[in-house]
Every structure is written in structure tokens, then in C-alpha cells.
Coordinates of C-alpha atoms and ligand atoms in Angstrom, one line a residue:
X14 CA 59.3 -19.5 -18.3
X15 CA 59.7 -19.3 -14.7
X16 CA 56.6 -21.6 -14.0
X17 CA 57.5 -24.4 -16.0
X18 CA 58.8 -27.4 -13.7
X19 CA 60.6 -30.6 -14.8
X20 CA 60.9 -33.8 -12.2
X21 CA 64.0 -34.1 -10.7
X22 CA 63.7 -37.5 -11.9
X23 CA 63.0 -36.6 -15.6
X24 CA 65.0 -39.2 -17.7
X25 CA 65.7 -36.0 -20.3
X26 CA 67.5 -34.3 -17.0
X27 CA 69.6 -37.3 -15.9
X28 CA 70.3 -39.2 -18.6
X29 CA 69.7 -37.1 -21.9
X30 CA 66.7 -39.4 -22.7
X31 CA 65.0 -36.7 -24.5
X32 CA 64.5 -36.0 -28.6
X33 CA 64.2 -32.0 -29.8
X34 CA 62.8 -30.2 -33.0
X35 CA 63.3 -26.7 -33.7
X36 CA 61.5 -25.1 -36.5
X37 CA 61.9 -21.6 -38.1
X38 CA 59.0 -19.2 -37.8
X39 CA 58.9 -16.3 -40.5
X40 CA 56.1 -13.9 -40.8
X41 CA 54.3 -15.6 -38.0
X42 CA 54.2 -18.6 -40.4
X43 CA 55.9 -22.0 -39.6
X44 CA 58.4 -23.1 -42.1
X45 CA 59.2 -26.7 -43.2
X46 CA 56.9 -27.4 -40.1
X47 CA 55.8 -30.9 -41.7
X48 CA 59.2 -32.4 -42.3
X49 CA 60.0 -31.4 -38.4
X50 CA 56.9 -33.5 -37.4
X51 CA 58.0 -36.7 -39.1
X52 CA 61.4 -36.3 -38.1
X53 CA 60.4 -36.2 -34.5
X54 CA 58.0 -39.2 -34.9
X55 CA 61.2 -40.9 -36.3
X56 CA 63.5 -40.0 -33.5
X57 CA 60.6 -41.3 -31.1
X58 CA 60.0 -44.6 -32.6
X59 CA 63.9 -45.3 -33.0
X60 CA 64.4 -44.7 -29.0
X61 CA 60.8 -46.6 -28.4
X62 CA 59.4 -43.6 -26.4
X63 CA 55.7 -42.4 -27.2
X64 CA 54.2 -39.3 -28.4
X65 CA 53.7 -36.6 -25.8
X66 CA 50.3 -36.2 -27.1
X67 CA 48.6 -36.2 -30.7
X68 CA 50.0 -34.6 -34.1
X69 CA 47.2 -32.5 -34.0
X70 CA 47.3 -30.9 -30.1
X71 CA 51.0 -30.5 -31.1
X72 CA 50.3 -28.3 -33.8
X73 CA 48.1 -26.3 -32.0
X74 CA 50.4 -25.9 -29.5
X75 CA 53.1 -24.4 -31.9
X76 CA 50.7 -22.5 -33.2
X77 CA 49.5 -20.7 -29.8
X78 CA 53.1 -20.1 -28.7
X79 CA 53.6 -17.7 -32.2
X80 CA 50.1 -16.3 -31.1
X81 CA 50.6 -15.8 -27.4
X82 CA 54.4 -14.7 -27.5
X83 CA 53.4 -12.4 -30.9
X84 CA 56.2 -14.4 -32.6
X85 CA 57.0 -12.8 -36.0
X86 CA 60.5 -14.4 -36.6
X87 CA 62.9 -16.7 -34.6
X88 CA 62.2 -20.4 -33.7
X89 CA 60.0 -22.4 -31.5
X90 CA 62.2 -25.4 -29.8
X91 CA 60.5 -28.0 -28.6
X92 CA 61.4 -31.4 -26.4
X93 CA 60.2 -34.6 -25.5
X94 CA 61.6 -37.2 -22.5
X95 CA 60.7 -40.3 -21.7
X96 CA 59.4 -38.6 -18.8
X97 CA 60.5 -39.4 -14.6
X98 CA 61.4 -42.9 -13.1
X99 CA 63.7 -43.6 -10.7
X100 CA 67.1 -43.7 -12.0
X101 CA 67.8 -46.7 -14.0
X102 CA 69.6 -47.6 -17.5
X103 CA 66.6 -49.8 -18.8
X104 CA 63.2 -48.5 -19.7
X105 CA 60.9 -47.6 -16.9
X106 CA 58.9 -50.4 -15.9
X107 CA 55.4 -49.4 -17.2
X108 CA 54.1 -46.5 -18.9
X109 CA 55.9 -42.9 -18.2
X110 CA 54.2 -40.1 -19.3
X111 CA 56.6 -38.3 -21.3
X112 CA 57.4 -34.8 -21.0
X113 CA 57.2 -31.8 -23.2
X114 CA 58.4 -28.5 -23.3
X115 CA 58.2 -25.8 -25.9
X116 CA 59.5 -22.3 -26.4
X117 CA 59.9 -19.7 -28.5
X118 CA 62.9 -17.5 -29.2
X119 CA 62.9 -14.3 -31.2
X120 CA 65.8 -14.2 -34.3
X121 CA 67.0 -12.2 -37.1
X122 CA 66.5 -15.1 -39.6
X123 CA 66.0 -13.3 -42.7
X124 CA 68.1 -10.4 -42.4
X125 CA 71.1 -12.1 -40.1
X126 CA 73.9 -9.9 -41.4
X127 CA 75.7 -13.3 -41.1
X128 CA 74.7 -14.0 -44.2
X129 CA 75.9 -11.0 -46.2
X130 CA 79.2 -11.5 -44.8
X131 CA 79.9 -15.4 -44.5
X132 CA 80.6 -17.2 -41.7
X133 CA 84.0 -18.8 -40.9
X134 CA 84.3 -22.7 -40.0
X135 CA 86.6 -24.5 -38.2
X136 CA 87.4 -28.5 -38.1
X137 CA 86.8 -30.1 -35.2
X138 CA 87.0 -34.3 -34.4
X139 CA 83.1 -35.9 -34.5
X140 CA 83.4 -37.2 -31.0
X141 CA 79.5 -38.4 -31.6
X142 CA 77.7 -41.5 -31.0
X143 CA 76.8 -43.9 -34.0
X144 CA 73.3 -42.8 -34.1
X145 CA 73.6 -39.0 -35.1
X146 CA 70.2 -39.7 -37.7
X147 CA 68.4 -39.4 -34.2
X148 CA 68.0 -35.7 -33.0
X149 CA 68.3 -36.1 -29.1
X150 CA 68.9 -33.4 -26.3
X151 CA 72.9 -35.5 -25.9
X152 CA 74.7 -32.5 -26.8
X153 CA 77.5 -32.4 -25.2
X154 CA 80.2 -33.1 -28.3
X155 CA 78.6 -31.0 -30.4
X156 CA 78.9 -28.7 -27.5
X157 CA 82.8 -29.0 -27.3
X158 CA 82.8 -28.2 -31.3
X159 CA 81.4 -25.4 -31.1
X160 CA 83.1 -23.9 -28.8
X161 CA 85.9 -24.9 -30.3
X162 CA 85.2 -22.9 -33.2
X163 CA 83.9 -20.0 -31.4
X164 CA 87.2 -20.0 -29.4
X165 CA 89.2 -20.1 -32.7
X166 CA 87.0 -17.4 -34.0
X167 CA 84.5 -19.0 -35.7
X168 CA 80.8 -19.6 -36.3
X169 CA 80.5 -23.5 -36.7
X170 CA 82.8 -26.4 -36.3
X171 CA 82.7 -28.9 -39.2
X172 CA 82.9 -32.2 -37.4
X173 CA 85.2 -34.8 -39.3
X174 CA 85.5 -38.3 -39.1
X175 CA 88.3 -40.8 -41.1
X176 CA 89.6 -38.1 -43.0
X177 CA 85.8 -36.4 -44.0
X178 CA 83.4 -34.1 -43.2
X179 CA 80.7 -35.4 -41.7
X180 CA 78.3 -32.4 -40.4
X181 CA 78.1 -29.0 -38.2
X182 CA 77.9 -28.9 -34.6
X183 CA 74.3 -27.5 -35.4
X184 CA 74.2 -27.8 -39.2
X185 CA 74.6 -29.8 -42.5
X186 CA 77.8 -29.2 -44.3
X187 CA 78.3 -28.3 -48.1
X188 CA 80.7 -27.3 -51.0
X189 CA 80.3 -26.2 -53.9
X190 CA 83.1 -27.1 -57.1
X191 CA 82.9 -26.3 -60.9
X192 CA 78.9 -25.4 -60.4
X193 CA 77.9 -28.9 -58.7
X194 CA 76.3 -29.0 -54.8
X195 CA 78.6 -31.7 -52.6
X196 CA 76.9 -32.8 -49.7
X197 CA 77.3 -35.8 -47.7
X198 CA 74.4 -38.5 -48.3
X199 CA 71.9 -39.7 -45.4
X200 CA 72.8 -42.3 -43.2
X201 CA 73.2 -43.4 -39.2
X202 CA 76.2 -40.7 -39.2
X203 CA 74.3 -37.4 -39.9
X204 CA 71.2 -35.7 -39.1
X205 CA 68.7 -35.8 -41.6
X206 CA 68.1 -32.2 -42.4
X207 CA 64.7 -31.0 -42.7
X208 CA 66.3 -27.7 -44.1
X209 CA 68.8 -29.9 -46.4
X210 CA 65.3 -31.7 -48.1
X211 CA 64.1 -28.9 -48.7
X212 CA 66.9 -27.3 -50.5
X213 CA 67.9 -30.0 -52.3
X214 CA 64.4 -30.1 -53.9
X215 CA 64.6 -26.6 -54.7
X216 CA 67.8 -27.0 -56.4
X217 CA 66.6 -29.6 -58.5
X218 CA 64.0 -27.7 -59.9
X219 CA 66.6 -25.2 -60.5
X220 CA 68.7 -27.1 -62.0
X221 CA 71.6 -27.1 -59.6
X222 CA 73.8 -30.5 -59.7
X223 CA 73.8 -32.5 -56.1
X224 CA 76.3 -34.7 -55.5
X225 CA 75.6 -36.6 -52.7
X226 CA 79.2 -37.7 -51.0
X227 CA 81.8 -37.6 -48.3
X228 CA 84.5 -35.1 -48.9
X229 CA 88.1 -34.3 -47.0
X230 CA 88.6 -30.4 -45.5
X231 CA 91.4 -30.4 -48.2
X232 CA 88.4 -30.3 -50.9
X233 CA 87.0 -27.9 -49.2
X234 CA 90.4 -25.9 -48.7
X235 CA 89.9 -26.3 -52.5
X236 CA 86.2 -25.3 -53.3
X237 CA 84.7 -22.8 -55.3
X238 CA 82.1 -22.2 -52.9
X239 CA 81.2 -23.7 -49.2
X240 CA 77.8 -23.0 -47.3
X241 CA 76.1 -24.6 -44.4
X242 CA 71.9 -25.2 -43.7
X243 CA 69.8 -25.6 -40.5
X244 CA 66.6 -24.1 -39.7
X245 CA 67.7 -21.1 -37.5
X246 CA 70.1 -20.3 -40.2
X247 CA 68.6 -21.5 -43.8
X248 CA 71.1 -21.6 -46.5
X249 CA 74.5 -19.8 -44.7
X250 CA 78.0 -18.8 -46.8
X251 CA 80.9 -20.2 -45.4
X252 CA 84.0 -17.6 -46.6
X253 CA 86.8 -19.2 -44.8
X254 CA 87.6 -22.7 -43.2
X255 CA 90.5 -23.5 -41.0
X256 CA 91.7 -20.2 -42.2
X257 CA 91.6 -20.7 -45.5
X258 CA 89.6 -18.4 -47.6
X259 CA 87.0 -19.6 -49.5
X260 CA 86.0 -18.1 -53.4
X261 CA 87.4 -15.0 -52.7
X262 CA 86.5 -14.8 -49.0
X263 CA 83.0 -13.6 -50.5
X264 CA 79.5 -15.6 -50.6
X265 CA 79.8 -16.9 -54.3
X266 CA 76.7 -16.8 -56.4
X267 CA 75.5 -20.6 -56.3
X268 CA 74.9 -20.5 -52.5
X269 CA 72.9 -16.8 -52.9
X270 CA 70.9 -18.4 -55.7
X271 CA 70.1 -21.0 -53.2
X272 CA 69.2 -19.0 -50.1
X273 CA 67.2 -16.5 -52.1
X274 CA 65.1 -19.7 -53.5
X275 CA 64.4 -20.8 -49.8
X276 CA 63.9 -17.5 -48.3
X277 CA 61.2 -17.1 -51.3
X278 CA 59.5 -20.8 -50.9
X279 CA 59.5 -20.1 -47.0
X280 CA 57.2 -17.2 -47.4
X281 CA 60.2 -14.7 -46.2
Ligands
PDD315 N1 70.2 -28.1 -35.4 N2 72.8 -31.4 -38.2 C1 72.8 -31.2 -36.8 C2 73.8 -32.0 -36.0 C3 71.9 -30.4 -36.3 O1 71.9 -30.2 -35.0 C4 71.0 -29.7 -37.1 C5 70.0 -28.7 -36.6 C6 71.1 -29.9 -38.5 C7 70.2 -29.2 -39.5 O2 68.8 -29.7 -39.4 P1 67.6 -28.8 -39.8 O3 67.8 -28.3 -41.1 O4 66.5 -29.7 -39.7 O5 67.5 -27.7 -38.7 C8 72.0 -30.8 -39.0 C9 69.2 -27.3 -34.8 C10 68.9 -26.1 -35.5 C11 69.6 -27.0 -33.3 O6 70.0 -27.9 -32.7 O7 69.4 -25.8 -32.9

């Protein structure tokens, strides 16, 4: 950690020119480690910048930071920039060679206590940029969110635009009403979970209804059930939002059905 070294001149430092993945390791194992990968080819073709080096050499790398840091369970994050030019808007004239950085953090992902209580959300405005399907280092509203909620009390701020949800701060958004899964649908204005995929398939084969939709905080005032999904915190009850209790002010059964199926498929 103290050796790395980024250019001064490192478009990911001055201008947020820089995409980010950051998978879940349990039991030394990687999970949903594939659906990361194409995301992150996704978010590199959409901004035009290259890959740092091949698929392959990055899976090795991934997996000799769990082997040389002894990584049970927590996260690796990794990040690529555009790499260091001098200071300009436009691309680079030429090739850069892009930059990449990876790291590993130890967390309590299966047994976060978090999850036996519930977490509390607030609202909070989406001050985002149109291109939110794009997971780049430009943090900074989400930043204020959070914060936000944290300030307020609260685990994660439910960003909302015209009147509905759109996503977390960190996280996609759900609620659940008369047994069925609402969840907004893909588009430009949320990230593409690679968590949320992999849930939703496991919910199909279990049966569980997904709606895929925009709804209002008043819904969710009004839902039976509310839970959020990333990869450092897999399938999470929500038990109150904006001060409102949800189901009780307990995690209700559809959203432990659904962590217990993902904890299960990702080898916890
Ligand atoms: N965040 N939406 C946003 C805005 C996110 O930042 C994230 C993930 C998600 C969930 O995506 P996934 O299931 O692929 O983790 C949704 C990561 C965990 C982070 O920034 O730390």
C-alpha cells in the first residue's frame, strides 16, 4: 500500500477518468466474479478507454491478491484510468497506458450483524449524471447521499428522481408488496447490478414474482417488505425508510428467503 504510486497527471486523479469493480470474496472464493468482468469491459468500451491488460492476467491478479493478503472474506476493489496526459478535456493524443490498481479489504460479509437487524434508509435527491449504467470512480453525489443518510442516522440513501426511486448511493433498491419483488428495470439511469442478476435469477427459480418498475418513497412508506443488494452487502433488509417503519420494523421473510438463496449459491 505504501509503494503503490499514481502520476500526478493520472486522468483518474484529475478528472475522475477512471471505471471501478468490486467483487465479494467468500471462503477465499470469488463470487459473481464473471458478471464483474463484463461489466467492466462494458464501462471501458462506453468511455473508449482500453483494457489495462488481458481478461486472463486480470484474473490472476485477483486471484494472487486473495493468496498473498490470505483473503478469506471481504472484497478486492479494483480500478482502471485512462492513465496520465497533460491536463486536457479531450482524449490524450495517442495511446496512454491505462492505469490499474487493485486491493483487497477484509469484511464481515456473511455474518454482518447488519443483516439480522435491518438497515435504515433515507431519501436523498439523485444529483447524478445521465450515464449512471457506467460504474466510474465520479463519486462525489453519491458521496453527499450518503452522508446524508449517515448524518440522519442511517445506512444508505435511496436516491430519487421525478418523484421515484431510482438506486442507493452504493446499492440497488427494492420492495417488496403482497409477495411480488419491485425493482426498478435497467437502463442509462441505474447501475446494472451484478449482485441484482444474480438474484433475480435465483428468485425465478424460486418462484418469487419480479416486477421490474419505478416506484415513489410513498410505496415504499407502504411496503410489506424493503431490501437493498450490492456485492459487499448481498441481499440487505431495509426496516425503516425516512422514519417510517417497514413490516414491522423486522426483516420479513421474502428478503431472508432471498439472502439465504445467495449466501448458498455463493458458496457461503
Ligand atoms: N457499489 N448501484 C450503485 C450506484 C453501486 O455503486 C453499486 C455497487 C450497485 C450494486 O452493484 P453490484 O451488485 O454489482 O455490487 C448498484 C459497490 C459495491 C461500491 O461502490 O462499493
Amino acid at each position: 500500500e505504501s509503494e503503490g504510486k499514481v502520476a500526478m497527471f493520472d486522468r483518474g486523479f484529475l478528472i475522475a477518468g477512471g471505471v471501478y469493480e468490486v467483487s465479494a470474496v467468500i471462503n477465499g472464493k470469488l463470487v459473481d466474479y464473471a458478471a464483474h468482468m463484463e461489466r467492466l469491459g462494458r464501462s471501458l468500451s462506453e468511455l473508449r478507454m482500453g483494457w489495462p491488460c488481458t481478461r486472463a492476467e486480470l484474473d490472476t491478479m485477483h486471484h494472487e491478491l486473495i493468496r498473498r493478503n490470505d483473503l478469506k472474506e471481504g472484497i478486492i476493489y479494483m480500478q482502471v484510468t485512462r492513465g496520465a496526459a497533460d491536463r486536457a478535456f479531450n482524449f490524450p493524443k495517442g495511446e496512454t497506458k491505462p492505469t490499474l490498481i487493485a486491493f483487497t479489504q477484509v469484511m464481515n460479509l456473511v455474518n454482518n450483524p447488519n443483516a439480522v437487524t435491518g438497515v435504515k434508509v433515507i431519501t436523498t435527491p439523485d444529483l447524478r449524471w445521465s450515464r449512471r449504467d457506467i460504474k466510474t470512480v465520479m463519486l462525489l453525489a453519491p458521496v453527499l447521499g450518503k452522508q446524508a443518510a449517515y448524518e440522519q442516522g442511517a445506512q444508505e440513501g435511496w436516491m430519487v428522481e421525478n418523484g421515484h426511486v431510482t438506486e442507493g448511493t452504493s446499492s440497488n433498491a427494492y420492495i417488496v408488496k403482497d409477495g411480488k419483488v419491485i425493482t426498478r428495470h435497467l437502463s442509462n439511469e441505474i447501475l446494472a447490478g451484478c449482485t441484482r442478476r444474480a438474484l433475480m435469477r435465483l428468485a425465478k427459480e424460486e418462484g418469487v414474482e419480479i416486477v421490474e418498475r419505478p416506484f415513489t418513497p410513498e410505496e415504499a412508506y407502504a411496503a410489506d417488505e424493503a431490501f437493498l443488494t450490492s456485492a459487499s452487502q448481498f441481499v440487505m433488509p431495509i426496516v425503516e425508510i425516512d422514519g417510517k417503519r417497514i413490516g414491522g420494523g423486522q426483516p420479513g421473510p421474502v428478503v431472508r428467503k432471498l439472502r439465504e438463496l445467495y449466501l448458498k449459491e455463493a458458496g457461503a
